[in-house]
Each structure stands twice: as structure tokens, then as C-alpha cells.
């Protein structure tokens, strides 16, 4: 792949000012931060207080299951949102969809903080909770995909990996902000204060962030790639029939779809699977099986996330310098090679070794791959269906790997009584992404206005 960006890409950069790029970058980072903060706020609330507030008439165990179930329905809604808003974004533009998704997420999250409790309105309380959770997930299903597409299509070719990596930084920002809010509340409020009114504060405070995000996106210019697509007229993508009538049958319309999607799914699998194992399963495994205080792995995740503010942009810059494929290959091979040594560190019984092992696993096998994924998956798809295919690849990959992976890990470790299945899962997930990388073309510098997929 040449180091010189295509001429059309250079011309497109001249149509957007540095201020426009900064606004798009902040918008993408902020939207992803809101998505992960909203979901983290809810997941922590579901684990800490929702079983007592919305399901008090059942046993504590059943109440916790019910609270977690309301958390799970959000993932079903995410997939529906990916399909609906992905198609809208490909046909009507990225800006419109990003404005709608951030509004849906922000309003539903804020309203959760204003819900009546079971003690006040009975069964209507959990029904309203589930309804808002569905709306929240519906918007979130296209948020990270839309932000990824917008940043990749806005960025200068030579800095596309670095700028697109801001989406990955948003995940760190949102998760850390939500965790810090809950840690502060738990630290300063009594149990009675937390249950009576304290739990509402994180959700209500998210309104301030939503107002800023909505204002930012309202003033955001449309993606220059979308505006220059040959199949877009007056801001709307023409149908196949309309294009055929005009004699405009581009390669992207004739190309058989499918290969690029499955390659993207493979690229997604490593990051999503490793994330489920490292950030979800290992925290519980260390606390229960190894009998270590849950604060130890949680602290490791916090430190690892903070280090991620260096790892993510560094990997983005390496991808810009050497290409997506070489960096992908290096990270996946490194994760596979280190999987067993890192698990040995984590299970060694030493707090320092445990934390070092988790920090390395998080930054190499999760955040590093996420940084590359943010740009490579956008470059892999053609402009006509980029939003839809990217959203579906992310959500389906997340369900198959992140949601199911921890359950598989728990089953295998219980059956074997050992930690080696966890290391084996990290190897398998990473090798799936390695195979997808080897089968993929190099995407760095690709002109994103082209309608056909890269593969």
C-alpha cells in the first residue's frame, strides 16, 4: 500500500477545517464515553441496588437475577438498533443518526434516575425500567459504529488510525467515570441514603453530559465521504433501481457482499472475546476461585484502563505508520504467546503479579486490538453499506464473544478445576483474529468514498 493518500482523499480533507475535525473527534469520543458510561452505570446499579428497589417482593437471589435480566435485554435492543440505524445512516447520512442515538441514550438514562420505585407504583416500576433499558440499548446499538464511521471518514488519511482510536478512548472514559461515580456514592452515603435517593444521582447527572453532546452533534457537519458518494443525491442515497435508471452502476453495487463482513467479524472476535474474559470473567474468578479480594482485580482493571490512554493512541499511530495488518499480526501473536505466562502470573498468589498480568492482558489483548478495530473495520467496508455492516459486525461479535465467553470460561474452569482453559480461550480468540487478518487486504490509506468493500 502506498504511503501517498489518494488524490480524491486529499481533496476531501480540504473541504473540512481543523475545527470541523476537532468537533467530530470530540463528538465521537464523547458519544462512545456516554454509551459505556450509561451501560456501566446500569450494570453497577443492577448489581448493587436495583434488586431491592424494583424487585423487593422476591428473594434476594431472584431479585438479582431479575435485575440482571433487565440489564441483558439491552443487548437484544442493541442488535435491533444496529440494523435500523445502520441502514438509516447509510441512506440519510451519519450526522442524523448520531444525533438521534445520543438523544435516545441520554434521555432514557436520565429518566431511569426519575423512575418511581416498586414501593410507590408496584409492578409498573420494573416495567418502566425495562422499557427505558430497551430504548437505551436501541440507541446504543448504532452509537459506537456511527462514531467509528464518522471519525474514520473525517480523518486525514495519514492520521486515520490515530483519530479513529479516540472511539476506543471513549470506552475507557465512560467506564472509569461510571465506576468513579458509584465508588464515590458508596463511600460517602449510608446504605439507607443510597437506596432512598443516592442511586438516582448518577443517572440524573448524565443529563448534563447529554445536553453538551446533543449541542455538539447538532452543529456537526456531515461526513465528507457521505456527501461525495456517487450514489448520494441531495443528501439521500439512491436505490439500486434509481441508479440503474441513470446508468450509474458502480462496482459497489455489483460486488457480492459477505466476505468483508465475515472478515470484520473475525477481527472483532479477538478484541470482544478477550474483553469478556479479562474484564468480566477474571474479576469474578480471582475473587471466588482464588479467594482474593475483589478490590484487587478491580484495581488492576482501573490501572490498566488508565494505561490504555497511552496504549490506544500509540497503537493507532503504529497502524498509520506500518499498516493495519502488521500491527494486528503482532498484537494477536503476542497475546497468544503471553496467554499462559500471564495466567500463571494472575494465579501466582502475589498481588503485584496478579495486577501486572491483568494490566498487560488488558492493554495488549483488548485495548490494543480495539484501537486497530476502530479504523480497520471502517476501511474494510464500502461507503454504501459501511454503517450497517460495521454495526452488525460489532454487535453480533459482541454477543457471540463478550456475552457468551465468560459463561464458557466459567463452565470450563469449573469442569477442569484449573485456569488453563482461560488461557486457551485467549489463544483461540486471538488466533481467530489472526486468521481474519491474514485473509484481509491491507486497508491503510484506502479511499473510503469507494462503494465496494475492500475484500
Tab-separated table of C-alpha atoms in Angstrom:
chain	number	residue	atom	x	y	z
A	1	UNK	CA	0.000	0.000	0.000
A	2	UNK	CA	1.417	3.348	-0.984
A	3	UNK	CA	2.257	5.966	1.620
A	4	UNK	CA	0.686	8.651	-0.550
A	5	UNK	CA	-3.039	9.206	0.046
A	6	UNK	CA	-5.330	9.118	-2.993
A	7	UNK	CA	-5.886	12.488	-4.650
A	8	UNK	CA	-9.617	12.388	-4.000
A	9	UNK	CA	-8.930	11.821	-0.314
A	10	UNK	CA	-6.612	14.838	-0.182
A	11	UNK	CA	-9.248	16.989	-1.893
A	12	UNK	CA	-11.865	15.812	0.581
A	13	UNK	CA	-9.694	16.860	3.526
A	14	UNK	CA	-9.632	20.411	2.154
A	15	UNK	CA	-13.423	20.594	2.468
A	16	UNK	CA	-13.234	20.362	6.277
A	17	UNK	CA	-11.385	22.710	8.618
A	18	UNK	CA	-9.325	21.730	11.628
A	19	UNK	CA	-12.206	22.988	13.780
A	20	UNK	CA	-14.586	20.615	11.993
A	21	UNK	CA	-12.215	17.717	12.604
A	22	UNK	CA	-11.838	18.593	16.292
A	23	UNK	CA	-15.606	18.821	16.680
A	24	UNK	CA	-16.045	15.414	15.004
A	25	UNK	CA	-13.297	13.886	17.159
A	26	UNK	CA	-14.736	15.216	20.422
A	27	UNK	CA	-18.227	14.159	19.326
A	28	UNK	CA	-17.075	10.598	18.597
A	29	UNK	CA	-15.154	10.311	21.860
A	30	UNK	CA	-17.993	11.816	23.902
A	31	UNK	CA	-20.708	9.657	22.341
A	32	UNK	CA	-18.781	6.451	22.990
A	33	UNK	CA	-17.981	7.619	26.514
A	34	UNK	CA	-21.699	8.226	27.113
A	35	UNK	CA	-22.598	4.793	25.742
A	36	UNK	CA	-20.203	2.960	28.017
A	37	UNK	CA	-20.958	5.195	30.990
A	38	UNK	CA	-24.695	4.597	30.577
A	39	UNK	CA	-24.272	0.842	30.392
A	40	UNK	CA	-21.745	0.751	33.230
A	41	UNK	CA	-23.993	2.915	35.420
A	42	UNK	CA	-26.820	0.492	34.811
A	43	UNK	CA	-24.775	-2.685	35.287
A	44	UNK	CA	-23.420	-1.450	38.633
A	45	UNK	CA	-26.866	-0.315	39.748
A	46	UNK	CA	-28.325	-3.683	38.751
A	47	UNK	CA	-25.717	-5.454	40.856
A	48	UNK	CA	-25.933	-3.109	43.873
A	49	UNK	CA	-29.428	-1.670	44.359
A	50	UNK	CA	-31.980	-2.479	41.642
A	51	UNK	CA	-32.943	-5.847	43.105
A	52	UNK	CA	-34.012	-4.069	46.304
A	53	UNK	CA	-35.678	-1.076	44.639
A	54	UNK	CA	-37.554	-2.673	41.746
A	55	UNK	CA	-37.898	-6.328	42.839
A	56	UNK	CA	-38.317	-6.255	46.652
A	57	UNK	CA	-41.108	-8.848	46.912
A	58	UNK	CA	-38.923	-11.768	45.847
A	59	UNK	CA	-35.920	-13.448	47.426
A	60	UNK	CA	-32.590	-11.617	47.125
A	61	UNK	CA	-31.275	-14.207	44.641
A	62	UNK	CA	-34.332	-13.975	42.388
A	63	UNK	CA	-34.256	-10.194	42.677
A	64	UNK	CA	-30.645	-10.113	41.498
A	65	UNK	CA	-31.478	-12.410	38.575
A	66	UNK	CA	-34.398	-10.166	37.606
A	67	UNK	CA	-32.215	-7.057	37.844
A	68	UNK	CA	-29.560	-8.677	35.648
A	69	UNK	CA	-32.233	-9.757	33.187
A	70	UNK	CA	-33.250	-6.134	32.702
A	71	UNK	CA	-29.560	-5.471	32.011
A	72	UNK	CA	-29.498	-8.248	29.412
A	73	UNK	CA	-32.465	-7.003	27.389
A	74	UNK	CA	-30.364	-4.009	26.414
A	75	UNK	CA	-28.164	-6.267	24.287
A	76	UNK	CA	-31.173	-7.544	22.365
A	77	UNK	CA	-32.192	-3.964	21.669
A	78	UNK	CA	-28.638	-3.127	20.571
A	79	UNK	CA	-28.831	-5.593	17.697
A	80	UNK	CA	-32.157	-4.138	16.551
A	81	UNK	CA	-30.708	-0.638	16.761
A	82	UNK	CA	-27.676	-1.686	14.716
A	83	UNK	CA	-29.923	-2.838	11.865
A	84	UNK	CA	-32.374	0.075	11.957
A	85	UNK	CA	-29.970	2.950	12.435
A	86	UNK	CA	-27.215	1.359	10.343
A	87	UNK	CA	-29.485	1.385	7.291
A	88	UNK	CA	-30.644	4.906	8.097
A	89	UNK	CA	-27.053	6.103	8.388
A	90	UNK	CA	-26.094	4.604	5.043
A	91	UNK	CA	-29.111	6.137	3.304
A	92	UNK	CA	-29.665	9.502	5.012
A	93	UNK	CA	-26.273	10.331	6.478
A	94	UNK	CA	-24.138	9.734	9.562
A	95	UNK	CA	-24.943	13.028	11.287
A	96	UNK	CA	-28.712	12.448	11.524
A	97	UNK	CA	-28.275	9.024	13.089
A	98	UNK	CA	-25.641	10.146	15.594
A	99	UNK	CA	-27.916	12.956	16.735
A	100	UNK	CA	-30.809	10.519	17.269
A	101	UNK	CA	-28.751	7.827	19.022
A	102	UNK	CA	-27.128	10.202	21.510
A	103	UNK	CA	-30.553	11.681	22.301
A	104	UNK	CA	-32.156	8.260	22.856
A	105	UNK	CA	-29.330	7.119	25.102
A	106	UNK	CA	-29.183	10.328	27.113
A	107	UNK	CA	-32.924	10.761	27.655
A	108	UNK	CA	-33.527	7.123	28.637
A	109	UNK	CA	-30.579	7.114	31.051
A	110	UNK	CA	-31.730	10.355	32.685
A	111	UNK	CA	-35.304	9.075	33.028
A	112	UNK	CA	-34.098	5.936	34.815
A	113	UNK	CA	-32.980	8.271	37.600
A	114	UNK	CA	-36.501	9.703	37.811
A	115	UNK	CA	-38.380	6.377	37.904
A	116	UNK	CA	-40.826	5.601	40.731
A	117	UNK	CA	-39.881	2.581	42.810
A	118	UNK	CA	-41.782	-0.659	43.331
A	119	UNK	CA	-42.880	0.596	46.729
A	120	UNK	CA	-44.578	3.564	45.032
A	121	UNK	CA	-46.268	2.133	41.925
A	122	UNK	CA	-45.824	-1.634	42.208
A	123	UNK	CA	-45.209	-3.750	39.110
A	124	UNK	CA	-45.286	-0.668	36.871
A	125	UNK	CA	-41.835	0.310	38.187
A	126	UNK	CA	-39.881	-2.658	36.739
A	127	UNK	CA	-41.956	-2.468	33.533
A	128	UNK	CA	-40.876	1.146	33.048
A	129	UNK	CA	-37.296	0.178	33.866
A	130	UNK	CA	-37.267	-2.482	31.152
A	131	UNK	CA	-38.853	-0.069	28.641
A	132	UNK	CA	-36.165	2.553	29.247
A	133	UNK	CA	-33.474	-0.103	29.092
A	134	UNK	CA	-34.759	-1.178	25.669
A	135	UNK	CA	-34.716	2.414	24.406
A	136	UNK	CA	-31.222	2.904	25.793
A	137	UNK	CA	-29.951	-0.234	24.065
A	138	UNK	CA	-31.745	0.612	20.807
A	139	UNK	CA	-29.800	3.861	20.568
A	140	UNK	CA	-26.513	2.355	21.759
A	141	UNK	CA	-26.622	-0.347	19.075
A	142	UNK	CA	-25.516	2.117	16.406
A	143	UNK	CA	-23.653	4.671	18.525
A	144	UNK	CA	-20.170	3.182	18.562
A	145	UNK	CA	-20.447	2.071	14.919
A	146	UNK	CA	-21.647	5.524	13.872
A	147	UNK	CA	-18.902	7.277	15.795
A	148	UNK	CA	-16.323	4.927	14.259
A	149	UNK	CA	-17.590	5.586	10.739
A	150	UNK	CA	-17.781	9.346	11.245
A	151	UNK	CA	-14.260	9.667	12.642
A	152	UNK	CA	-12.719	7.385	10.012
A	153	UNK	CA	-14.456	9.306	7.222
A	154	UNK	CA	-13.479	12.686	8.673
A	155	UNK	CA	-9.836	11.934	9.431
A	156	UNK	CA	-6.894	12.825	7.188
A	157	UNK	CA	-5.624	9.648	5.533
A	158	UNK	CA	-2.213	9.655	7.218
A	159	UNK	CA	-3.739	10.128	10.697
A	160	UNK	CA	-6.846	7.996	10.272
A	161	UNK	CA	-5.755	5.300	12.741
A	162	UNK	CA	-4.844	7.801	15.451
A	163	UNK	CA	-8.038	9.847	15.142
A	164	UNK	CA	-10.340	6.820	14.856
A	165	UNK	CA	-8.734	5.415	18.029
A	166	UNK	CA	-10.494	8.165	20.008
A	167	UNK	CA	-13.586	5.968	19.845
A	168	UNK	CA	-11.659	3.371	21.848
A	169	UNK	CA	-10.610	6.014	24.371
A	170	UNK	CA	-14.292	6.806	24.854
A	171	UNK	CA	-14.866	3.317	26.267
A	172	UNK	CA	-12.193	3.907	28.893
A	173	UNK	CA	-13.543	7.343	29.752
A	174	UNK	CA	-17.128	6.151	30.178
A	175	UNK	CA	-16.271	3.064	32.203
A	176	UNK	CA	-13.948	4.960	34.526
A	177	UNK	CA	-16.432	7.824	35.007
A	178	UNK	CA	-19.294	5.478	35.909
A	179	UNK	CA	-17.126	3.406	38.243
A	180	UNK	CA	-15.806	6.545	39.950
A	181	UNK	CA	-19.340	7.913	40.464
A	182	UNK	CA	-20.553	4.715	42.092
A	183	UNK	CA	-17.400	4.366	44.186
A	184	UNK	CA	-17.922	7.921	45.478
A	185	UNK	CA	-21.577	7.295	46.333
A	186	UNK	CA	-20.829	4.033	48.119
A	187	UNK	CA	-18.020	5.720	50.028
A	188	UNK	CA	-19.927	8.779	51.294
A	189	UNK	CA	-23.550	7.613	51.615
A	190	UNK	CA	-25.101	5.183	54.057
A	191	UNK	CA	-26.994	2.153	52.730
A	192	UNK	CA	-30.283	3.878	53.560
A	193	UNK	CA	-29.311	7.071	51.711
A	194	UNK	CA	-28.110	5.073	48.721
A	195	UNK	CA	-31.377	3.136	48.471
A	196	UNK	CA	-33.664	6.103	49.085
A	197	UNK	CA	-32.191	8.734	46.764
A	198	UNK	CA	-28.461	8.293	46.202
A	199	UNK	CA	-28.827	5.738	43.399
A	200	UNK	CA	-30.641	8.334	41.279
A	201	UNK	CA	-27.755	10.825	41.181
A	202	UNK	CA	-25.514	9.156	38.555
A	203	UNK	CA	-28.428	8.811	36.124
A	204	UNK	CA	-29.690	12.358	36.646
A	205	UNK	CA	-26.203	13.847	36.359
A	206	UNK	CA	-25.799	12.217	32.945
A	207	UNK	CA	-28.312	14.815	31.684
A	208	UNK	CA	-25.595	17.486	31.746
A	209	UNK	CA	-23.320	15.378	29.565
A	210	UNK	CA	-26.204	14.604	27.203
A	211	UNK	CA	-27.035	18.300	26.677
A	212	UNK	CA	-23.437	19.058	25.717
A	213	UNK	CA	-23.233	16.031	23.412
A	214	UNK	CA	-26.523	16.892	21.680
A	215	UNK	CA	-25.404	20.503	21.161
A	216	UNK	CA	-22.087	19.314	19.742
A	217	UNK	CA	-23.690	16.946	17.279
A	218	UNK	CA	-26.369	19.412	16.257
A	219	UNK	CA	-23.590	21.664	14.969
A	220	UNK	CA	-21.533	18.847	13.435
A	221	UNK	CA	-21.109	18.831	9.660
A	222	UNK	CA	-21.988	15.700	7.702
A	223	UNK	CA	-19.258	13.198	6.872
A	224	UNK	CA	-17.362	14.422	3.781
A	225	UNK	CA	-17.283	10.844	2.489
A	226	UNK	CA	-21.072	10.559	2.601
A	227	UNK	CA	-21.503	13.861	0.776
A	228	UNK	CA	-19.122	12.808	-2.009
A	229	UNK	CA	-20.535	9.332	-2.574
A	230	UNK	CA	-21.539	8.930	-6.232
A	231	UNK	CA	-24.818	7.281	-5.209
A	232	UNK	CA	-25.923	10.194	-2.973
A	233	UNK	CA	-28.082	12.960	-4.458
A	234	UNK	CA	-29.361	15.866	-2.346
A	235	UNK	CA	-28.306	14.113	0.860
A	236	UNK	CA	-30.104	10.820	0.174
A	237	UNK	CA	-28.628	7.594	-1.216
A	238	UNK	CA	-30.359	6.463	-4.400
A	239	UNK	CA	-31.849	2.987	-4.559
A	240	UNK	CA	-30.488	0.343	-6.914
A	241	UNK	CA	-33.403	0.908	-9.268
A	242	UNK	CA	-32.802	4.664	-9.373
A	243	UNK	CA	-29.101	4.128	-10.032
A	244	UNK	CA	-29.818	1.627	-12.790
A	245	UNK	CA	-32.235	4.072	-14.424
A	246	UNK	CA	-29.448	6.669	-14.500
A	247	UNK	CA	-26.895	4.189	-15.753
A	248	UNK	CA	-24.782	4.579	-12.624
A	249	UNK	CA	-23.874	1.021	-11.656
A	250	UNK	CA	-20.726	1.268	-9.555
A	251	UNK	CA	-18.559	-1.652	-8.555
A	252	UNK	CA	-20.015	-1.483	-5.067
A	253	UNK	CA	-23.445	-2.347	-6.427
A	254	UNK	CA	-22.228	-5.282	-8.476
A	255	UNK	CA	-19.919	-6.729	-5.836
A	256	UNK	CA	-21.145	-9.803	-3.985
A	257	UNK	CA	-21.367	-8.978	-0.283
A	258	UNK	CA	-20.346	-11.249	2.558
A	259	UNK	CA	-16.588	-11.801	2.589
A	260	UNK	CA	-15.737	-8.430	4.129
A	261	UNK	CA	-18.421	-8.893	6.787
A	262	UNK	CA	-17.044	-12.241	7.959
A	263	UNK	CA	-13.504	-10.856	7.959
A	264	UNK	CA	-14.710	-7.963	10.120
A	265	UNK	CA	-16.468	-10.435	12.430
A	266	UNK	CA	-13.152	-12.266	12.794
A	267	UNK	CA	-11.318	-9.032	13.559
A	268	UNK	CA	-13.966	-8.221	16.158
A	269	UNK	CA	-13.822	-11.669	17.793
A	270	UNK	CA	-10.361	-11.308	19.297
A	271	UNK	CA	-10.998	-7.979	20.992
A	272	UNK	CA	-14.549	-8.807	22.109
A	273	UNK	CA	-13.673	-12.303	23.343
A	274	UNK	CA	-10.557	-11.195	25.201
A	275	UNK	CA	-12.543	-8.340	26.752
A	276	UNK	CA	-15.182	-10.721	28.118
A	277	UNK	CA	-12.504	-12.966	29.621
A	278	UNK	CA	-10.221	-10.267	31.053
A	279	UNK	CA	-12.668	-7.553	32.106
A	280	UNK	CA	-15.620	-9.690	33.169
A	281	UNK	CA	-14.716	-13.302	33.928
A	282	UNK	CA	-11.294	-12.845	35.545
A	283	UNK	CA	-12.616	-10.348	38.094
A	284	UNK	CA	-15.070	-12.924	39.437
A	285	UNK	CA	-12.638	-15.844	39.005
A	286	UNK	CA	-9.930	-14.150	41.056
A	287	UNK	CA	-12.370	-13.206	43.812
A	288	UNK	CA	-14.206	-16.543	44.090
A	289	UNK	CA	-11.857	-19.305	42.943
A	290	UNK	CA	-8.600	-17.714	44.096
A	291	UNK	CA	-10.190	-16.174	47.216
A	292	UNK	CA	-8.602	-12.788	46.559
A	293	UNK	CA	-10.380	-9.564	47.495
A	294	UNK	CA	-12.458	-8.287	44.571
A	295	UNK	CA	-10.783	-4.890	45.001
A	296	UNK	CA	-7.503	-6.369	43.689
A	297	UNK	CA	-8.636	-7.314	40.145
A	298	UNK	CA	-10.918	-4.273	40.037
A	299	UNK	CA	-7.952	-2.034	40.847
A	300	UNK	CA	-5.942	-3.800	38.134
A	301	UNK	CA	-8.670	-3.024	35.577
A	302	UNK	CA	-8.689	0.636	36.650
A	303	UNK	CA	-4.892	0.917	36.338
A	304	UNK	CA	-4.979	-0.953	33.037
A	305	UNK	CA	-7.667	1.397	31.722
A	306	UNK	CA	-5.603	4.424	32.720
A	307	UNK	CA	-2.586	2.972	30.899
A	308	UNK	CA	-4.919	2.492	27.953
A	309	UNK	CA	-4.939	6.258	27.407
A	310	UNK	CA	-1.361	5.751	26.177
A	311	UNK	CA	-1.774	2.337	24.549
A	312	UNK	CA	-4.756	3.201	22.341
A	313	UNK	CA	-3.301	6.255	20.524
A	314	UNK	CA	0.128	4.574	20.308
A	315	UNK	CA	-1.362	1.561	18.509
A	316	UNK	CA	-3.356	3.913	16.280
A	317	UNK	CA	-0.138	5.714	15.283
A	318	UNK	CA	1.683	2.415	14.666
A	319	UNK	CA	-1.162	1.355	12.377
A	320	UNK	CA	-0.796	4.615	10.461
A	321	UNK	CA	2.962	4.141	10.184
A	322	UNK	CA	3.286	0.431	9.373
A	323	UNK	CA	-0.196	-0.573	8.209
A	324	UNK	CA	-3.114	-2.333	9.915
A	325	UNK	CA	-2.100	-5.915	9.097
A	326	UNK	CA	1.443	-5.931	10.577
A	327	UNK	CA	0.273	-4.386	13.852
A	328	UNK	CA	-2.750	-6.712	14.034
A	329	UNK	CA	-0.482	-9.724	13.456
A	330	UNK	CA	1.983	-8.547	16.118
A	331	UNK	CA	-0.711	-7.951	18.773
A	332	UNK	CA	-2.597	-11.199	18.161
A	333	UNK	CA	0.575	-13.283	18.183
A	334	UNK	CA	1.805	-11.501	21.310
A	335	UNK	CA	-1.500	-12.149	23.086
A	336	UNK	CA	-1.463	-15.829	22.126
A	337	UNK	CA	2.171	-16.285	23.206
A	338	UNK	CA	1.666	-14.448	26.512
A	339	UNK	CA	-1.702	-16.057	27.405
A	340	UNK	CA	-0.319	-18.903	29.539
A	341	UNK	CA	2.507	-16.883	31.189
A	342	UNK	CA	0.036	-14.088	32.043
A	343	UNK	CA	-2.450	-16.537	33.560
A	344	UNK	CA	0.416	-18.026	35.574
A	345	UNK	CA	1.157	-14.535	36.923
A	346	UNK	CA	-2.506	-13.868	37.672
A	347	UNK	CA	-2.880	-17.127	39.615
A	348	UNK	CA	0.522	-16.968	41.342
A	349	UNK	CA	-0.941	-15.736	44.620
A	350	UNK	CA	1.031	-12.494	44.586
A	351	UNK	CA	-0.992	-9.299	44.395
A	352	UNK	CA	1.602	-7.415	42.337
A	353	UNK	CA	1.992	-10.270	39.846
A	354	UNK	CA	-1.788	-10.572	39.533
A	355	UNK	CA	-2.216	-6.875	38.796
A	356	UNK	CA	0.687	-6.771	36.334
A	357	UNK	CA	-0.703	-9.797	34.494
A	358	UNK	CA	-4.180	-8.283	34.156
A	359	UNK	CA	-2.839	-4.873	33.108
A	360	UNK	CA	-0.737	-6.416	30.315
A	361	UNK	CA	-3.595	-8.664	29.163
A	362	UNK	CA	-5.999	-5.715	29.053
A	363	UNK	CA	-3.684	-3.413	27.104
A	364	UNK	CA	-2.291	-5.921	24.605
A	365	UNK	CA	-5.205	-8.274	24.028
A	366	UNK	CA	-8.142	-5.877	24.458
A	367	UNK	CA	-7.372	-2.160	24.155
A	368	UNK	CA	-4.637	-2.527	21.538
A	369	UNK	CA	-6.912	-4.596	19.315
A	370	UNK	CA	-9.801	-2.194	19.938
A	371	UNK	CA	-7.672	0.704	18.701
A	372	UNK	CA	-6.947	-1.114	15.420
A	373	UNK	CA	-10.529	-2.327	15.092
A	374	UNK	CA	-11.803	1.244	15.217
A	375	UNK	CA	-10.209	2.081	11.887
A	376	UNK	CA	-9.674	-1.255	10.112
A	377	UNK	CA	-13.324	-2.312	10.179
A	378	UNK	CA	-14.401	1.042	8.742
A	379	UNK	CA	-11.798	0.774	5.971
A	380	UNK	CA	-12.832	-2.786	5.179
A	381	UNK	CA	-16.356	-1.836	4.044
A	382	UNK	CA	-17.563	0.168	1.068
A	383	UNK	CA	-19.229	3.544	1.611
A	384	UNK	CA	-22.726	2.418	0.558
A	385	UNK	CA	-23.161	-0.151	3.361
A	386	UNK	CA	-20.322	0.744	5.765
A	387	UNK	CA	-22.508	1.875	8.676
A	388	UNK	CA	-24.852	-1.142	8.557
A	389	UNK	CA	-22.184	-3.816	8.124
A	390	UNK	CA	-19.886	-2.325	10.744
A	391	UNK	CA	-22.704	-2.017	13.299
A	392	UNK	CA	-23.831	-5.611	12.740
A	393	UNK	CA	-20.281	-6.984	12.898
A	394	UNK	CA	-19.669	-5.192	16.188
A	395	UNK	CA	-22.955	-6.208	17.819
A	396	UNK	CA	-23.013	-9.831	16.619
A	397	UNK	CA	-19.360	-10.241	17.544
A	398	UNK	CA	-20.056	-8.738	20.949
A	399	UNK	CA	-22.957	-11.095	21.622
A	400	UNK	CA	-21.075	-14.215	20.469
A	401	UNK	CA	-17.812	-13.412	22.226
A	402	UNK	CA	-18.260	-10.896	25.043
A	403	UNK	CA	-21.623	-12.135	26.299
A	404	UNK	CA	-21.126	-15.888	25.867
A	405	UNK	CA	-17.375	-16.068	26.543
A	406	UNK	CA	-17.473	-15.576	30.327
A	407	UNK	CA	-20.118	-18.313	30.636
A	408	UNK	CA	-17.937	-20.731	28.663
A	409	UNK	CA	-14.893	-19.790	30.747
A	410	UNK	CA	-16.790	-20.363	33.995
A	411	UNK	CA	-18.041	-23.759	32.775
A	412	UNK	CA	-14.595	-24.939	31.655
A	413	UNK	CA	-12.777	-23.817	34.789
A	414	UNK	CA	-15.430	-25.465	36.971
A	415	UNK	CA	-15.166	-28.706	34.990
A	416	UNK	CA	-11.358	-28.851	34.997
A	417	UNK	CA	-10.643	-27.156	38.323
A	418	UNK	CA	-7.794	-25.279	36.655
A	419	UNK	CA	-7.021	-21.946	34.987
A	420	UNK	CA	-5.611	-23.323	31.731
A	421	UNK	CA	-8.969	-23.149	29.843
A	422	UNK	CA	-8.935	-19.364	30.351
A	423	UNK	CA	-5.502	-19.084	28.736
A	424	UNK	CA	-6.644	-21.418	25.954
A	425	UNK	CA	-9.655	-19.173	25.259
A	426	UNK	CA	-7.382	-16.118	24.958
A	427	UNK	CA	-5.257	-18.062	22.470
A	428	UNK	CA	-8.278	-19.184	20.419
A	429	UNK	CA	-9.868	-15.729	20.316
A	430	UNK	CA	-6.576	-14.145	19.268
A	431	UNK	CA	-5.912	-16.761	16.590
A	432	UNK	CA	-9.369	-16.174	15.084
A	433	UNK	CA	-8.443	-12.521	14.637
A	434	UNK	CA	-5.005	-13.526	13.326
A	435	UNK	CA	-6.595	-15.707	10.621
A	436	UNK	CA	-9.007	-12.900	9.678
A	437	UNK	CA	-6.049	-10.503	9.455
A	438	UNK	CA	-4.042	-12.801	7.198
A	439	UNK	CA	-7.049	-13.225	4.893
A	440	UNK	CA	-7.737	-9.476	4.787
A	441	UNK	CA	-6.119	-6.995	2.414
A	442	UNK	CA	-4.110	-4.093	3.802
A	443	UNK	CA	-6.627	-1.280	4.365
A	444	UNK	CA	-4.373	1.642	5.319
A	445	UNK	CA	-4.865	4.640	3.058
A	446	UNK	CA	-7.898	3.210	1.276
A	447	UNK	CA	-10.229	5.784	-0.286
A	448	UNK	CA	-13.342	5.492	1.840
A	449	UNK	CA	-15.632	7.034	-0.775
A	450	UNK	CA	-15.396	3.865	-2.882
A	451	UNK	CA	-18.630	1.904	-2.822
A	452	UNK	CA	-17.175	-1.594	-2.983
A	453	UNK	CA	-15.813	-3.482	0.025
A	454	UNK	CA	-12.045	-3.944	0.294
A	455	UNK	CA	-12.460	-7.725	0.099
